[in-house]
CSV table of N, CA, C and O and ligand atoms in Angstrom, one decimal:
chain,number,residue,atom,x,y,z
A,293,ASN,N,14.4,-13.2,-3.0
A,293,ASN,CA,13.8,-13.8,-1.7
A,293,ASN,C,12.8,-15.4,-2.1
A,293,ASN,O,12.1,-15.7,-1.3
A,294,GLY,N,13.2,-15.4,-3.3
A,294,GLY,CA,11.9,-16.9,-3.9
A,294,GLY,C,10.7,-16.3,-3.9
A,294,GLY,O,10.0,-17.2,-4.2
A,295,GLY,N,10.3,-15.3,-4.2
A,295,GLY,CA,8.8,-14.9,-4.2
A,295,GLY,C,8.0,-15.0,-3.3
A,295,GLY,O,6.9,-15.0,-3.3
A,296,PHE,N,8.6,-14.7,-1.7
A,296,PHE,CA,7.5,-15.2,-0.6
A,296,PHE,C,7.1,-13.5,-0.5
A,296,PHE,O,7.4,-12.7,-0.9
A,297,ARG,N,5.7,-13.8,-0.6
A,297,ARG,CA,4.5,-12.5,-0.6
A,297,ARG,C,4.4,-11.9,1.0
A,297,ARG,O,4.4,-10.8,1.0
A,298,LEU,N,4.1,-13.0,1.4
A,298,LEU,CA,3.5,-12.6,2.9
A,298,LEU,C,4.6,-12.7,4.0
A,298,LEU,O,5.5,-13.7,4.0
A,299,VAL,N,5.2,-11.3,4.4
A,299,VAL,CA,6.1,-11.4,5.3
A,299,VAL,C,6.2,-12.0,6.7
A,299,VAL,O,6.4,-12.1,7.3
A,300,ARG,N,5.2,-11.0,7.1
A,300,ARG,CA,4.4,-11.1,8.6
A,300,ARG,C,3.0,-10.9,8.9
A,300,ARG,O,2.1,-10.1,7.9
A,301,VAL,N,2.4,-11.3,9.7
A,301,VAL,CA,1.2,-11.5,9.7
A,301,VAL,C,0.7,-10.4,10.9
A,301,VAL,O,1.2,-10.9,11.9
A,302,GLU,N,0.3,-9.3,10.6
A,302,GLU,CA,0.0,-8.5,11.7
A,302,GLU,C,-1.2,-8.5,12.5
A,302,GLU,O,-1.6,-8.3,14.0
A,303,GLY,N,-2.3,-9.3,11.9
A,303,GLY,CA,-3.7,-8.8,12.9
A,303,GLY,C,-4.5,-9.0,11.9
A,303,GLY,O,-4.2,-8.6,10.7
A,304,ARG,N,-5.7,-8.5,12.4
A,304,ARG,CA,-6.9,-8.4,11.7
A,304,ARG,C,-7.7,-6.8,11.7
A,304,ARG,O,-7.6,-6.6,12.8
A,305,GLY,N,-7.5,-6.2,10.7
A,305,GLY,CA,-7.8,-4.8,10.8
A,305,GLY,C,-9.8,-4.5,10.6
A,305,GLY,O,-10.5,-5.5,10.6
A,306,ARG,N,-9.9,-3.3,10.6
A,306,ARG,CA,-11.6,-3.1,10.7
A,306,ARG,C,-11.9,-3.4,9.3
A,306,ARG,O,-10.9,-4.0,8.5
A,307,ALA,N,-12.8,-3.8,9.2
A,307,ALA,CA,-13.4,-3.7,7.7
A,307,ALA,C,-12.9,-5.0,7.0
A,307,ALA,O,-13.5,-5.0,5.9
A,308,GLY,N,-12.8,-6.1,8.1
A,308,GLY,CA,-12.5,-7.7,7.6
A,308,GLY,C,-11.1,-7.7,7.1
A,308,GLY,O,-11.0,-8.7,6.7
A,309,GLY,N,-10.7,-7.1,6.5
A,309,GLY,CA,-9.1,-6.9,5.6
A,309,GLY,C,-8.5,-7.6,7.0
A,309,GLY,O,-8.1,-7.0,7.8
A,310,ARG,N,-7.0,-8.4,6.4
A,310,ARG,CA,-6.5,-8.8,7.2
A,310,ARG,C,-5.0,-7.4,7.0
A,310,ARG,O,-5.0,-7.3,6.0
A,311,VAL,N,-4.5,-7.4,8.1
A,311,VAL,CA,-3.3,-6.4,7.8
A,311,VAL,C,-2.1,-7.3,8.0
A,311,VAL,O,-1.7,-8.0,8.7
A,312,ILE,N,-1.3,-7.2,6.7
A,312,ILE,CA,-0.1,-7.8,6.8
A,312,ILE,C,1.0,-6.9,6.0
A,312,ILE,O,1.2,-5.9,5.6
A,313,GLU,N,2.6,-7.0,6.1
A,313,GLU,CA,3.6,-6.2,5.7
A,313,GLU,C,3.8,-6.9,4.5
A,313,GLU,O,4.2,-8.4,3.9
A,314,LEU,N,3.9,-6.3,3.7
A,314,LEU,CA,4.1,-6.3,2.1
A,314,LEU,C,5.2,-5.6,1.2
A,314,LEU,O,5.7,-4.5,2.2
A,315,ARG,N,6.3,-6.4,0.3
A,315,ARG,CA,7.3,-5.5,0.0
A,315,ARG,C,6.4,-4.6,-0.8
A,315,ARG,O,5.6,-4.8,-1.8
A,316,LEU,N,7.0,-3.7,-1.1
A,316,LEU,CA,6.9,-2.0,-1.9
A,316,LEU,C,6.8,-2.9,-3.4
A,316,LEU,O,6.1,-2.5,-4.4
A,317,THR,N,7.8,-4.1,-3.4
A,317,THR,CA,8.0,-4.4,-5.0
A,317,THR,C,7.0,-5.2,-5.6
A,317,THR,O,6.6,-5.5,-7.1
A,318,GLU,N,6.1,-5.6,-4.4
A,318,GLU,CA,5.0,-6.6,-5.0
A,318,GLU,C,3.9,-6.0,-5.5
A,318,GLU,O,2.7,-6.5,-5.3
A,319,ILE,N,3.5,-4.9,-4.7
A,319,ILE,CA,2.3,-3.8,-4.8
A,319,ILE,C,2.3,-3.6,-6.0
A,319,ILE,O,3.1,-2.2,-6.8
A,320,ARG,N,1.3,-4.0,-7.0
A,320,ARG,CA,1.0,-3.1,-8.3
A,320,ARG,C,0.2,-1.5,-7.8
A,320,ARG,O,-0.4,-1.4,-7.0
A,321,ARG,N,0.7,-0.7,-8.8
A,321,ARG,CA,0.0,0.7,-8.5
A,321,ARG,C,-0.5,1.0,-9.9
A,321,ARG,O,0.0,1.6,-10.6
A,322,PRO,N,-1.6,0.5,-10.4
A,322,PRO,CA,-2.3,0.6,-11.8
A,322,PRO,C,-2.3,2.2,-12.1
A,322,PRO,O,-2.6,2.8,-13.3
A,323,LEU,N,-2.7,3.1,-11.1
A,323,LEU,CA,-3.1,4.4,-11.3
A,323,LEU,C,-1.9,5.5,-11.2
A,323,LEU,O,-2.0,6.6,-10.9
A,324,ARG,N,-0.6,4.8,-11.1
A,324,ARG,CA,0.6,5.6,-10.4
A,324,ARG,C,0.7,7.4,-11.4
A,324,ARG,O,1.2,8.2,-10.8
A,325,ARG,N,0.3,6.9,-12.4
A,325,ARG,CA,0.6,7.9,-13.5
A,325,ARG,C,-0.4,9.1,-13.7
A,325,ARG,O,-0.5,9.9,-14.1
A,326,VAL,N,-2.0,8.6,-13.0
A,326,VAL,CA,-2.9,9.3,-13.3
A,326,VAL,C,-2.9,10.7,-12.6
A,326,VAL,O,-3.1,11.8,-12.6
A,327,ARG,N,-2.5,10.1,-10.8
A,327,ARG,CA,-2.4,11.8,-9.8
A,327,ARG,C,-1.1,11.9,-9.6
A,327,ARG,O,-0.3,11.1,-9.5
A,328,GLN,N,-0.9,12.6,-9.2
A,328,GLN,CA,0.5,13.6,-8.7
A,328,GLN,C,0.2,13.5,-7.1
A,328,GLN,O,-0.6,14.2,-6.8
A,329,ASN,N,1.6,13.4,-6.6
A,329,ASN,CA,1.0,13.4,-4.9
A,329,ASN,C,1.7,14.2,-4.6
A,329,ASN,O,2.8,15.3,-5.5
A,330,ASP,N,1.4,15.3,-3.7
A,330,ASP,CA,1.6,16.4,-3.0
A,330,ASP,C,3.2,16.3,-2.0
A,330,ASP,O,3.0,15.5,-1.4
A,331,PRO,N,4.2,16.8,-2.8
A,331,PRO,CA,5.3,16.7,-2.1
A,331,PRO,C,5.4,17.3,-0.8
A,331,PRO,O,6.2,16.5,-0.2
A,332,GLU,N,4.8,18.1,-0.4
A,332,GLU,CA,4.8,18.7,1.0
A,332,GLU,C,3.9,17.5,1.8
A,332,GLU,O,4.6,16.7,2.9
A,333,LYS,N,3.0,16.9,1.7
A,333,LYS,CA,2.4,15.7,2.3
A,333,LYS,C,3.5,14.5,2.3
A,333,LYS,O,3.5,14.3,3.5
A,334,VAL,N,3.8,14.2,1.0
A,334,VAL,CA,4.8,13.3,1.5
A,334,VAL,C,6.6,13.2,2.2
A,334,VAL,O,6.6,12.6,2.7
A,335,LYS,N,6.7,14.7,2.0
A,335,LYS,CA,7.8,14.8,3.3
A,335,LYS,C,7.5,15.3,4.8
A,335,LYS,O,8.1,14.3,5.3
A,336,MET,N,5.7,15.3,5.3
A,336,MET,CA,5.7,15.4,6.4
A,336,MET,C,5.5,13.8,6.7
A,336,MET,O,5.6,13.6,8.1
A,337,LEU,N,4.8,13.1,5.8
A,337,LEU,CA,4.4,11.8,6.5
A,337,LEU,C,6.1,10.9,6.4
A,337,LEU,O,6.1,10.1,7.1
A,338,MET,N,6.8,11.6,5.3
A,338,MET,CA,8.2,10.7,5.8
A,338,MET,C,8.9,10.8,7.1
A,338,MET,O,9.5,10.0,7.7
A,339,GLU,N,8.8,12.5,7.7
A,339,GLU,CA,9.2,12.1,9.0
A,339,GLU,C,8.5,11.4,10.0
A,339,GLU,O,9.0,11.3,11.1
A,340,SER,N,7.5,11.9,10.1
A,340,SER,CA,6.5,11.3,10.6
A,340,SER,C,6.4,9.5,11.1
A,340,SER,O,6.7,9.5,12.1
A,341,ILE,N,6.4,9.1,9.6
A,341,ILE,CA,6.9,7.6,9.5
A,341,ILE,C,8.4,7.1,10.6
A,341,ILE,O,8.1,5.9,10.9
A,342,SER,N,9.1,8.0,10.5
A,342,SER,CA,10.6,7.6,10.4
A,342,SER,C,10.5,7.7,11.9
A,342,SER,O,11.3,6.7,12.4
A,343,LYS,N,9.6,8.4,12.6
A,343,LYS,CA,9.7,8.4,14.1
A,343,LYS,C,9.2,7.7,14.4
A,343,LYS,O,9.3,7.2,15.5
A,344,ILE,N,7.5,7.5,14.4
A,344,ILE,CA,6.4,7.0,14.7
A,344,ILE,C,5.8,5.6,14.0
A,344,ILE,O,5.2,4.9,14.5
A,345,GLY,N,6.9,5.5,12.9
A,345,GLY,CA,5.9,4.2,12.1
A,345,GLY,C,4.6,4.6,11.4
A,345,GLY,O,4.1,5.6,11.9
A,346,LEU,N,4.2,3.6,10.4
A,346,LEU,CA,2.9,3.7,9.6
A,346,LEU,C,1.9,3.4,10.5
A,346,LEU,O,1.5,2.9,11.1
A,347,GLN,N,1.2,4.5,11.2
A,347,GLN,CA,0.1,4.0,12.1
A,347,GLN,C,-1.2,3.7,11.5
A,347,GLN,O,-2.0,3.3,12.0
A,348,VAL,N,-1.5,4.4,9.9
A,348,VAL,CA,-2.7,3.4,9.5
A,348,VAL,C,-2.3,3.0,8.2
A,348,VAL,O,-1.7,3.3,7.2
A,349,PRO,N,-2.5,1.6,8.1
A,349,PRO,CA,-1.9,0.7,6.8
A,349,PRO,C,-2.7,1.0,5.8
A,349,PRO,O,-3.7,1.8,5.8
A,350,ILE,N,-2.2,0.9,4.4
A,350,ILE,CA,-2.9,1.5,3.5
A,350,ILE,C,-3.9,0.3,2.9
A,350,ILE,O,-3.5,-0.9,3.2
A,351,ASP,N,-4.7,0.6,2.3
A,351,ASP,CA,-5.6,-0.7,1.9
A,351,ASP,C,-5.0,-0.9,0.2
A,351,ASP,O,-4.4,-0.6,-0.6
A,352,VAL,N,-5.3,-2.4,0.3
A,352,VAL,CA,-5.0,-2.8,-1.3
A,352,VAL,C,-5.5,-4.4,-1.4
A,352,VAL,O,-6.7,-4.7,-0.7
A,353,LEU,N,-5.8,-4.4,-2.7
A,353,LEU,CA,-7.0,-5.5,-3.2
A,353,LEU,C,-5.8,-6.4,-3.5
A,353,LEU,O,-5.0,-6.6,-4.2
A,354,GLU,N,-6.7,-8.2,-3.3
A,354,GLU,CA,-5.7,-8.9,-3.4
A,354,GLU,C,-6.8,-9.8,-4.6
A,354,GLU,O,-8.1,-10.1,-4.3
A,355,VAL,N,-6.1,-9.6,-5.9
A,355,VAL,CA,-6.8,-10.3,-6.5
A,355,VAL,C,-6.1,-11.7,-7.1
A,355,VAL,O,-4.7,-11.3,-8.3
A,356,GLU,N,-6.6,-13.0,-7.3
A,356,GLU,CA,-5.7,-14.1,-7.6
A,356,GLU,C,-4.1,-13.6,-7.5
A,356,GLU,O,-3.3,-13.9,-8.6
A,357,GLY,N,-4.0,-13.8,-6.4
A,357,GLY,CA,-2.3,-13.7,-5.7
A,357,GLY,C,-1.8,-12.5,-5.8
A,357,GLY,O,-0.6,-12.4,-5.4
A,358,LYS,N,-2.5,-11.4,-6.6
A,358,LYS,CA,-1.5,-10.3,-6.9
A,358,LYS,C,-2.1,-9.5,-5.8
A,358,LYS,O,-3.3,-9.0,-6.0
A,359,TYR,N,-1.3,-8.0,-5.5
A,359,TYR,CA,-1.5,-7.1,-4.9
A,359,TYR,C,-2.0,-5.9,-5.2
A,359,TYR,O,-0.9,-5.6,-6.3
A,360,TYR,N,-2.8,-5.2,-5.3
A,360,TYR,CA,-3.2,-3.9,-6.0
A,360,TYR,C,-3.3,-2.7,-5.3
A,360,TYR,O,-4.3,-2.8,-4.1
A,361,GLY,N,-2.8,-1.3,-5.3
A,361,GLY,CA,-2.8,-0.2,-4.5
A,361,GLY,C,-3.2,0.5,-4.8
A,361,GLY,O,-2.7,0.9,-6.5
A,362,PHE,N,-4.2,1.3,-4.3
A,362,PHE,CA,-5.0,2.1,-5.6
A,362,PHE,C,-5.1,3.6,-4.4
A,362,PHE,O,-5.2,4.7,-5.3
A,363,SER,N,-4.8,3.4,-3.3
A,363,SER,CA,-5.3,4.5,-2.6
A,363,SER,C,-3.8,4.7,-1.2
A,363,SER,O,-2.8,4.1,-1.9
A,364,GLY,N,-3.4,5.4,-0.9
A,364,GLY,CA,-2.4,5.5,0.2
A,364,GLY,C,-0.7,5.8,-0.4
A,364,GLY,O,0.0,5.4,-0.1
A,365,CYS,N,-1.2,6.7,-1.5
A,365,CYS,CA,-0.2,6.9,-2.3
A,365,CYS,C,0.6,7.4,-1.5
A,365,CYS,O,2.1,7.3,-1.8
A,366,HIS,N,0.3,8.6,-1.0
A,366,HIS,CA,1.5,9.5,0.2
A,366,HIS,C,2.3,8.8,0.6
A,366,HIS,O,3.4,8.5,0.8
A,367,ARG,N,1.9,7.8,1.6
A,367,ARG,CA,2.4,7.0,2.2
A,367,ARG,C,3.4,6.1,1.5
A,367,ARG,O,4.0,5.6,2.0
A,368,PHE,N,2.7,5.7,0.6
A,368,PHE,CA,3.5,4.9,-0.4
A,368,PHE,C,4.6,5.2,-0.8
A,368,PHE,O,6.3,4.7,-0.6
A,369,GLU,N,4.5,6.5,-1.3
A,369,GLU,CA,5.9,7.2,-1.9
A,369,GLU,C,7.0,7.3,-0.7
A,369,GLU,O,8.0,7.6,-0.9
A,370,ALA,N,6.4,7.4,0.8
A,370,ALA,CA,7.3,8.3,1.7
A,370,ALA,C,8.2,6.9,2.0
A,370,ALA,O,9.2,7.0,2.3
A,371,HIS,N,7.4,5.7,1.9
A,371,HIS,CA,8.2,4.5,2.1
A,371,HIS,C,9.0,4.3,0.9
A,371,HIS,O,10.1,4.0,1.5
A,372,ILE,N,9.3,4.5,-0.2
A,372,ILE,CA,10.1,4.1,-0.8
A,372,ILE,C,10.8,5.1,-1.1
A,372,ILE,O,12.1,5.1,-0.7
A,373,ARG,N,11.0,6.6,-0.7
A,373,ARG,CA,11.8,7.2,-0.4
A,373,ARG,C,12.3,7.3,0.9
A,373,ARG,O,13.5,7.6,1.0
A,374,LEU,N,12.1,6.5,1.7
A,374,LEU,CA,13.1,6.4,3.3
A,374,LEU,C,13.6,4.9,2.8
A,374,LEU,O,14.4,4.4,3.8
A,375,GLY,N,13.4,4.4,2.0
A,375,GLY,CA,13.9,3.5,1.6
A,375,GLY,C,13.8,2.0,2.4
A,375,GLY,O,14.5,1.2,2.2
A,376,LEU,N,12.6,2.1,2.7
A,376,LEU,CA,12.3,1.0,3.8
A,376,LEU,C,11.5,-0.3,2.7
A,376,LEU,O,10.9,0.0,1.6
A,377,PRO,N,11.9,-1.2,3.0
A,377,PRO,CA,11.7,-2.3,2.3
A,377,PRO,C,9.8,-2.9,1.9
A,377,PRO,O,9.4,-3.7,0.9
A,378,THR,N,9.4,-2.7,3.1
A,378,THR,CA,7.9,-3.4,3.4
A,378,THR,C,7.0,-1.8,3.6
A,378,THR,O,7.3,-1.1,4.4
A,379,ILE,N,5.7,-2.6,3.3
A,379,ILE,CA,4.6,-1.1,4.3
A,379,ILE,C,3.5,-2.3,4.4
A,379,ILE,O,3.5,-3.1,4.0
A,380,ARG,N,3.2,-1.7,5.5
A,380,ARG,CA,1.9,-2.5,6.3
A,380,ARG,C,0.3,-1.7,5.5
A,380,ARG,O,0.4,-0.6,5.2
A,381,CYS,N,-0.2,-3.1,5.1
A,381,CYS,CA,-1.3,-3.2,4.4
A,381,CYS,C,-2.5,-3.6,4.8
A,381,CYS,O,-2.2,-4.8,5.6
A,382,LYS,N,-3.8,-3.2,4.5
A,382,LYS,CA,-5.1,-3.8,4.9
A,382,LYS,C,-5.2,-4.5,3.7
A,382,LYS,O,-5.7,-3.7,2.6
A,383,VAL,N,-5.4,-5.8,3.8
A,383,VAL,CA,-5.7,-6.6,1.9
A,383,VAL,C,-7.1,-7.1,2.1
A,383,VAL,O,-7.6,-7.9,2.9
A,384,HIS,N,-7.8,-6.7,0.9
A,384,HIS,CA,-9.0,-6.9,0.8
A,384,HIS,C,-9.2,-8.0,-0.5
A,384,HIS,O,-8.7,-7.2,-1.6
A,385,LYS,N,-9.9,-9.1,0.0
A,385,LYS,CA,-9.9,-10.2,-1.2
A,385,LYS,C,-10.7,-9.8,-2.4
A,385,LYS,O,-11.5,-8.9,-1.9
A,386,ALA,N,-10.5,-9.6,-3.7
A,386,ALA,CA,-11.8,-8.9,-4.6
A,386,ALA,C,-11.5,-10.0,-5.6
A,386,ALA,O,-10.5,-10.7,-6.0
A,387,SER,N,-12.5,-10.4,-6.6
A,387,SER,CA,-12.6,-10.5,-8.0
A,387,SER,C,-11.9,-9.7,-9.0
A,387,SER,O,-11.5,-8.7,-8.6
A,388,LYS,N,-11.9,-10.8,-9.9
A,388,LYS,CA,-11.6,-9.5,-11.4
A,388,LYS,C,-12.2,-8.3,-11.7
A,388,LYS,O,-12.0,-7.5,-12.2
A,389,ALA,N,-13.5,-8.4,-11.7
A,389,ALA,CA,-14.5,-7.7,-11.9
A,389,ALA,C,-14.2,-6.4,-11.0
A,389,ALA,O,-14.7,-5.6,-11.0
A,390,ILE,N,-14.3,-6.4,-9.9
A,390,ILE,CA,-13.8,-5.7,-8.7
A,390,ILE,C,-12.8,-4.8,-9.3
A,390,ILE,O,-12.7,-3.7,-9.1
A,391,LEU,N,-11.5,-5.6,-9.4
A,391,LEU,CA,-10.3,-5.0,-9.7
A,391,LEU,C,-10.6,-4.1,-11.0
A,391,LEU,O,-9.9,-2.6,-10.9
A,392,ARG,N,-11.3,-4.4,-12.2
A,392,ARG,CA,-11.8,-3.7,-13.0
A,392,ARG,C,-12.2,-2.3,-13.1
A,392,ARG,O,-12.0,-1.4,-13.6
A,393,LEU,N,-13.4,-2.0,-12.0
A,393,LEU,CA,-14.0,-1.4,-11.5
A,393,LEU,C,-13.2,-0.3,-10.8
A,393,LEU,O,-13.1,1.3,-11.4
A,394,HIS,N,-12.1,-0.9,-10.3
A,394,HIS,CA,-11.1,0.4,-9.5
A,394,HIS,C,-10.4,0.9,-10.4
A,394,HIS,O,-9.7,1.4,-10.2
A,395,MET,N,-10.2,0.4,-11.5
A,395,MET,CA,-9.2,1.0,-12.4
A,395,MET,C,-9.7,1.5,-13.7
A,395,MET,O,-9.0,2.1,-14.4
A,396,MET,N,-11.5,1.9,-13.7
A,396,MET,CA,-11.7,2.8,-14.1
A,396,MET,C,-11.5,4.1,-14.0
A,396,MET,O,-11.2,4.4,-12.8
B,478,ADP,P1,-2.7,9.1,1.4
B,478,ADP,O1,-2.6,9.2,0.0
B,478,ADP,O2,-1.2,8.3,1.7
B,478,ADP,O3,-3.8,8.4,1.8
B,478,ADP,P2,-3.1,11.6,2.8
B,478,ADP,O4,-2.1,12.8,3.1
B,478,ADP,O5,-4.5,11.5,2.2
B,478,ADP,O6,-2.0,10.4,2.4
B,478,ADP,O7,-3.6,10.8,4.0
B,478,ADP,C1,-2.2,10.4,4.8
B,478,ADP,C2,-2.7,9.0,5.8
B,478,ADP,O8,-1.7,8.6,6.8
B,478,ADP,C3,-3.7,9.9,6.7
B,478,ADP,O9,-4.9,8.8,6.9
B,478,ADP,C4,-3.1,8.9,8.3
B,478,ADP,O10,-3.6,9.1,9.5
B,478,ADP,C5,-2.1,8.2,8.1
B,478,ADP,N1,-1.0,8.1,8.4
B,478,ADP,C6,-0.5,6.7,9.1
B,478,ADP,N2,1.0,7.1,9.5
B,478,ADP,C7,1.2,8.0,9.9
B,478,ADP,C8,2.1,8.8,10.6
B,478,ADP,N3,3.2,8.0,10.7
B,478,ADP,N4,2.3,10.3,10.1
B,478,ADP,C9,1.0,11.2,10.1
B,478,ADP,N5,-0.1,10.0,9.3
B,478,ADP,C10,-0.1,8.9,9.4
């Protein structure tokens, strides 16, 4: 798609972050291998998201134009399994130092 990052501006969420739809493929998940998701939770979220959509966006850090997801692991996996191309994210701009803290 020519590398478009921002699909659609959704508005402003609480805590200052802007809420946008990002492609699953452009969200880096540095901690994916550390924690295992609860498959039952993922299943329930899949059912709910397919019926009523994602009600609470996941939080992502934006550092130098790249997006990093640390939380919302179950919602993210539910989107993957549903074959959805994008997920609604609350984007928090951050520095490399903040990113490093999140990766510890
Ligand atoms: P995650 O790892 O994604 O944070 P949790 O099970 O800890 O998974 O939390 C699920 C979160 O997903 C809750 O905060 C809930 O409010 C939110 N949520 C967003 N959309 C939905 C939905 N359609 N159905 C159920 N929960 C939803």
